[in-house]
XYZ file of C-alpha atoms in Angstrom:
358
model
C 95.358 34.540 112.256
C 93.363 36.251 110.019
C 94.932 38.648 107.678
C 94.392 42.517 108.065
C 92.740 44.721 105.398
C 95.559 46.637 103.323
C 95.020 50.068 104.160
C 93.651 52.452 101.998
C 93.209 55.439 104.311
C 96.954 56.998 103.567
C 96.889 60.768 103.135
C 97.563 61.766 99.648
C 100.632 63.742 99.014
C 100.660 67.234 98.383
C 101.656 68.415 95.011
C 103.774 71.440 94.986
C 101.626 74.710 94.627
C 102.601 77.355 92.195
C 103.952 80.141 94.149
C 106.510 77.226 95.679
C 107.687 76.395 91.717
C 108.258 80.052 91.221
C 109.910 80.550 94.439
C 112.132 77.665 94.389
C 112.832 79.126 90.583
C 113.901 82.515 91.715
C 116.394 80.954 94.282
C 118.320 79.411 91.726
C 118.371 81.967 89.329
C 119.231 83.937 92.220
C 121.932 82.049 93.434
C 123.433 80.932 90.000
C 123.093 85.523 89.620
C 125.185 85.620 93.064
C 127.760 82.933 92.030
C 128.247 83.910 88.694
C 128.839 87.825 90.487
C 131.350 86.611 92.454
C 133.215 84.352 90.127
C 133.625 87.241 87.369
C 134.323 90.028 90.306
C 137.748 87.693 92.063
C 138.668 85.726 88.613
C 138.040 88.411 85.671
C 137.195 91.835 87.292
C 135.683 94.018 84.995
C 135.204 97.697 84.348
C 132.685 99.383 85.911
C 131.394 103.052 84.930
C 128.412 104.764 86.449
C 127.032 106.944 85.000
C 127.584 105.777 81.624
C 127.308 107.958 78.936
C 124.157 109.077 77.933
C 122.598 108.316 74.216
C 122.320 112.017 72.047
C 120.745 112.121 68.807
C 123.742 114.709 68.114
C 126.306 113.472 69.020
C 125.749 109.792 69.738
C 127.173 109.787 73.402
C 127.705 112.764 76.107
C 128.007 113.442 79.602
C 125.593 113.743 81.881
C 125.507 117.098 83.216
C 126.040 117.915 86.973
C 127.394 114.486 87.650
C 129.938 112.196 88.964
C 131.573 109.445 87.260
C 132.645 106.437 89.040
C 135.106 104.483 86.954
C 136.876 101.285 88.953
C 137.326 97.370 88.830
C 137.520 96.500 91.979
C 140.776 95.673 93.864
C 142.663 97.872 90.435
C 141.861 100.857 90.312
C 138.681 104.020 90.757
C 138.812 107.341 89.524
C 136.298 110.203 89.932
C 135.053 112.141 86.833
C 133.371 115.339 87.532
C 131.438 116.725 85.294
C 129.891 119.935 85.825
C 126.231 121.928 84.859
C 127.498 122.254 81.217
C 128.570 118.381 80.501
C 131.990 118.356 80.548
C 135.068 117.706 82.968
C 136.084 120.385 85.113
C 135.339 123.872 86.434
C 132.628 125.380 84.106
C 133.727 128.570 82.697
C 131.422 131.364 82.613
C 131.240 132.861 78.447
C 131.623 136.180 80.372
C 135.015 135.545 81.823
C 137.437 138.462 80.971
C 140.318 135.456 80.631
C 140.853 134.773 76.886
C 139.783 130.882 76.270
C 141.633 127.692 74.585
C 138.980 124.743 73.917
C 140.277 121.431 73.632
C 138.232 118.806 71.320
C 139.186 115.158 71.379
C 137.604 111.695 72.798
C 138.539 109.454 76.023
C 142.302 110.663 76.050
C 140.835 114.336 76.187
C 138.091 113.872 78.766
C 140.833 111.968 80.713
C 139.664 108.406 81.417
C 141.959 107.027 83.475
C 142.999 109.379 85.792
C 141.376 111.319 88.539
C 140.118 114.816 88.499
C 142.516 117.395 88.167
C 145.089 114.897 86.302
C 143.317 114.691 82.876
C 146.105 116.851 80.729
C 143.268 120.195 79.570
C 143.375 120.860 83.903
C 147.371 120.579 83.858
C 147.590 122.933 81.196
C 145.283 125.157 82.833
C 147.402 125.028 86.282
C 150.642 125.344 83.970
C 149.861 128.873 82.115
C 148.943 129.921 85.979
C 145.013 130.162 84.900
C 145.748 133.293 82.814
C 143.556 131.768 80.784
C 140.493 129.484 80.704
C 140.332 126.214 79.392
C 136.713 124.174 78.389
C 137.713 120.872 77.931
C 134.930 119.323 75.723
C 135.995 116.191 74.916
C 133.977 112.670 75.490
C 134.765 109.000 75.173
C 133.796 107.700 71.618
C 133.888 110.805 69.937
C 135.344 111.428 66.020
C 136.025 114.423 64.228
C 132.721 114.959 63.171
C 131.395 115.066 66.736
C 134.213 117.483 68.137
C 133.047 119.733 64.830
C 129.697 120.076 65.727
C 130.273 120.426 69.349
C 132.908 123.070 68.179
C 130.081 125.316 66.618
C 127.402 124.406 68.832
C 129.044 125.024 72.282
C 132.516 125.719 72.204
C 132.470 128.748 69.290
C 130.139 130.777 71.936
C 133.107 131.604 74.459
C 135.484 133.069 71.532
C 138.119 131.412 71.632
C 142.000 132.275 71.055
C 142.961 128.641 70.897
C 141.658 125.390 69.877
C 143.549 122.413 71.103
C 142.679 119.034 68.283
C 143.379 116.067 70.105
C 143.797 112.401 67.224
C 143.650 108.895 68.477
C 143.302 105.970 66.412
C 140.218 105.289 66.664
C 138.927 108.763 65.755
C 138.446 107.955 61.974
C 136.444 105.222 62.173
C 134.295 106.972 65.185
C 133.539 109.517 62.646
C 131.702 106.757 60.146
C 130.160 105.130 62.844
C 128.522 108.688 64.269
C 128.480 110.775 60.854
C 126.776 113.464 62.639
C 128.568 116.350 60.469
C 129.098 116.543 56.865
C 130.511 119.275 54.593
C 128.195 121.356 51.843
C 129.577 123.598 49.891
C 131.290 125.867 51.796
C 129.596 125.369 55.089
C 129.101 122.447 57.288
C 125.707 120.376 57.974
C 124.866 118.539 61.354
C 122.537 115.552 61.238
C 120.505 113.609 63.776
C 121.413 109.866 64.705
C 117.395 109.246 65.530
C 115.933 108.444 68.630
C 117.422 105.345 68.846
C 117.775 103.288 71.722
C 117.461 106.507 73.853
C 115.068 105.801 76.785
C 116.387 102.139 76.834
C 120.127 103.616 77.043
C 119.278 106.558 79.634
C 117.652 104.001 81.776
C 120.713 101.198 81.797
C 123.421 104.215 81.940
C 121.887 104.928 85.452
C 120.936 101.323 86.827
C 122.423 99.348 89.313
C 123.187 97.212 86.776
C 126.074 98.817 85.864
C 127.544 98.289 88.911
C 127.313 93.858 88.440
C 130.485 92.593 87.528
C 128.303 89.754 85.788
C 126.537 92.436 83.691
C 129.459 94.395 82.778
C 131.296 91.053 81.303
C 128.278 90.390 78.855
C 128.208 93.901 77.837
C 131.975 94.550 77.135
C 132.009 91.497 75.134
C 129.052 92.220 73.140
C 130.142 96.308 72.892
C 133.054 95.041 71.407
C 131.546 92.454 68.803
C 129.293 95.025 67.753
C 132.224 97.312 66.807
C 134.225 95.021 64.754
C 130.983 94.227 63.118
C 130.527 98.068 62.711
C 133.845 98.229 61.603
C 133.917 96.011 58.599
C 130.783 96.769 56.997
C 132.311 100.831 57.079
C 135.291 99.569 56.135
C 137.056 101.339 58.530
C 140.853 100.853 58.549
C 141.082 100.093 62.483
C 144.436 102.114 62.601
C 146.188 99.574 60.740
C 145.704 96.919 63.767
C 144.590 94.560 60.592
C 147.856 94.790 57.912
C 145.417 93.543 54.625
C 142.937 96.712 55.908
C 145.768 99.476 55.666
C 147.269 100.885 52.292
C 150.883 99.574 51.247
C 151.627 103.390 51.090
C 150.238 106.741 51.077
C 149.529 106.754 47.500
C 147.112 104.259 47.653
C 143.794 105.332 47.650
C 142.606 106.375 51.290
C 140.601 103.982 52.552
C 136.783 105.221 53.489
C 137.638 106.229 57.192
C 140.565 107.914 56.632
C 138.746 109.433 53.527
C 136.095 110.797 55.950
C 138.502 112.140 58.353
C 140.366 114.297 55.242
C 137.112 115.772 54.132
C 136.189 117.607 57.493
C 139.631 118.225 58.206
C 141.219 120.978 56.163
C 137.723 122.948 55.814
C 137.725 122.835 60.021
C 141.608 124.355 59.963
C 141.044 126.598 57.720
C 137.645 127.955 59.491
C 139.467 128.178 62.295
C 142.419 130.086 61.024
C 139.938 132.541 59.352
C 138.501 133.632 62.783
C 141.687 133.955 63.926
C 141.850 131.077 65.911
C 145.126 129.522 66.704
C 144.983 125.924 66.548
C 147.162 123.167 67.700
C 147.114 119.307 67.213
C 147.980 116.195 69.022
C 148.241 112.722 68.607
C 148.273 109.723 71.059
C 151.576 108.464 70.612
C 152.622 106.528 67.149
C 148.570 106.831 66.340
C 148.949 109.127 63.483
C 151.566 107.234 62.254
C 148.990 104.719 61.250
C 146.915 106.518 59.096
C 149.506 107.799 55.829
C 146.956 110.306 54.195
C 145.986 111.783 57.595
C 149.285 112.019 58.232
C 150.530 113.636 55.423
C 147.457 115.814 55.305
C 148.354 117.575 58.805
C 151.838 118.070 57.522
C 150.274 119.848 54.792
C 148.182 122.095 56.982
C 151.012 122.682 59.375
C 153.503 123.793 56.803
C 150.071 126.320 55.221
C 149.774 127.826 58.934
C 146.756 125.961 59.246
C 147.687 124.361 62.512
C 150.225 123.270 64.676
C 151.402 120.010 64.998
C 152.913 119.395 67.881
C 154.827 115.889 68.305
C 154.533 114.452 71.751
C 156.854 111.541 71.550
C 160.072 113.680 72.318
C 158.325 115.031 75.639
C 158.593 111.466 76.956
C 161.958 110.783 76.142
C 163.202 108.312 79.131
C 160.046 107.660 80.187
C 158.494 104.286 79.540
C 155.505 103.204 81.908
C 153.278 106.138 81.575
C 149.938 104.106 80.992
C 146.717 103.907 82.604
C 145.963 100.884 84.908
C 142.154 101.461 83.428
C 144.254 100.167 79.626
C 144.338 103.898 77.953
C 147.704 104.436 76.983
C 148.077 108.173 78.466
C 148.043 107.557 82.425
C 149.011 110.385 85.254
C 152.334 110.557 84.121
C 151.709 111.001 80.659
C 148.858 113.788 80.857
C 151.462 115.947 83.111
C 153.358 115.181 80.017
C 151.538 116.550 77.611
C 149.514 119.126 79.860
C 153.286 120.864 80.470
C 153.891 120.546 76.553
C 151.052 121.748 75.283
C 151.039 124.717 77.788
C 154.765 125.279 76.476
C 153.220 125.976 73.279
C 150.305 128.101 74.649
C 152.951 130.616 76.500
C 155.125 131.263 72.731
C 152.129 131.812 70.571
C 150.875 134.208 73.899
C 153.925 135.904 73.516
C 153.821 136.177 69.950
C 150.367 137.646 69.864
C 148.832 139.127 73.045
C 145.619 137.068 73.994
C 143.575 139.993 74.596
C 144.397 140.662 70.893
């Protein structure tokens, strides 16, 4: 039999086109995206926040203004932050109100991160002195002294105010090296800018999608907080004493360069304050103070001048323990009805003392 001709007449095989690759590409990026989504959102849930805050030359973070904060990890916790035309929490007040006006400075604990609207402690107090008077509650996440000074004289000294409420947590004093945004001249203070920095970068991500991925938020806690510590060392900030070899042996050590910071806006802000005849009380997060012996001592100084009023909030919770935040800040709902009721305490004896219309 004679033998057949091997074929030659086989078609040739296609080789993948380009837009295929690419597709085939974006699938499993895609899918690797999805998985990776799902794995962090039912094994490691993580914070979400949206809006974030916004990047400020002056102040390093704030609010954005007529908005509404979403804070939740899903399957723990959401709260709703409502912030209103002038950037901050709660029911703007109008600079003509006849009601005489207390303005409380601070950071997170002020602004009332972890609770929902209505629950952050500046709105209890409000409610408590039976709105006889109004209450701008100016305070935003990240912020140090030198922040809540300049937002003091730039927004805060316009509505007059009888009362200033001074609100410490530990992280305050190294906040104010990070974001040195006020400094003291002479006799008068100086604001400076931060820079553009990453401003349109940071205004675009605060109001992305992408900060609603579980995936996202994971990278960006972890490298948030690498980028503090970092921050941290080089201003060799004392981290509330979280690090024993970073915090004095005693107060009469030399203060170390956050604390130092802290001290020199400190006493000049109390005593400006006093001088417009501005009552002025402070708090502390509980045992925070205690950390830093030259702040410390320094507020007991002022206190026992007339400068201010330091008002000790571990004896209002006496027999209560679990007063956190499922979010992880240490003042939860409990605890700002705490301190709302205490503060307001205060508020109605230095009313009676000297009549607010005074």
């Amino acid at each position: 039999m004679p033998h057949e001709a091997a074929r030659t007449d086989y078609p040739a095989r296609k080789r993948p086109s380009r837009r295929s690759g690419v597709l085939t590409s974006a699938l499993s990026v895609s899918s690797c995206l999805v998985l990776g989504e799902l794995l962090v959102r039912f094994l490691a849930p993580q914070n979400m926040m949206f809006p974030r805050y916004r990047y400020s030359e002056s102040y390093l973070t704030t609010l954005y203004p007529n908005s509404t904060v979403i804070h939740e990890c899903p399957g723990r916790f959401r709260y709703r932050y409502t912030v209103n035309a002038d950037g901050y929490r709660g029911e703007r007040v109008d600079e003509s109100s006849p009601r005489p006006k207390i303005v409380v400075l601070g950071d997170s604990y002020s602004l009332g991160v972890g609770v929902d609207d209505g629950d952050e402690y500046p709105a209890v107090l409000r409610r408590e002195i039976d709105d006889t008077m109004d209450v701008i509650d100016v305070g935003v996440g990240g912020w140090g002294l030198p922040q809540e000074i300049r937002r003091f004289y730039e927004f805060g000294v316009r509505f007059d105010p009888k009362i200033v409420v001074l609100q410490f947590s530990a992280n305050d004093p190294a906040d104010g090296l990070i974001a040195p945004v006020t400094h003291r001249n002479g006799d008068r203070f100086e604001f400076h800018s931060l820079g553009r920095g990453p401003r349109h970068l940071n205004r675009w991500l605060a109001r992305s999608w992408i900060q609603k991925s579980q995936l996202y938020n994971s990278v960006r806690s972890r490298l948030w907080l690498a980028t503090r510590r970092l921050a941290e060392k080089r201003l060799g900030a004392n981290r509330g004493g979280k690090e024993k070899t970073d915090r004095p042996i005693s107060e009469n050590d030399p203060p170390p360069p956050d604390e130092a910071a802290y001290l020199a806006l400190l006493r000049p802000f109390a005593q400006d304050l006093h001088d417009r005849g501005i009552r002025t009380c402070m708090i502390s997060v509980n045992g925070q103070l205690d950390r830093f012996p030259h702040i410390r001592t320094e507020v007991a100084a002022l206190d026992s001048l007339g400068l201010l009023t330091y008002l000790e909030v571990e004896p209002w919770f006496a027999g209560v323990n679990d007063y956190a935040s499922p979010e992880g800040h240490l003042w939860g709902t409990e605890a700002h009805h705490i301190v709302g009721r205490g503060v307001a305490r205060w508020v109605r004896s230095v009313s009676a003392e000297t009549p607010p219309n005074e």
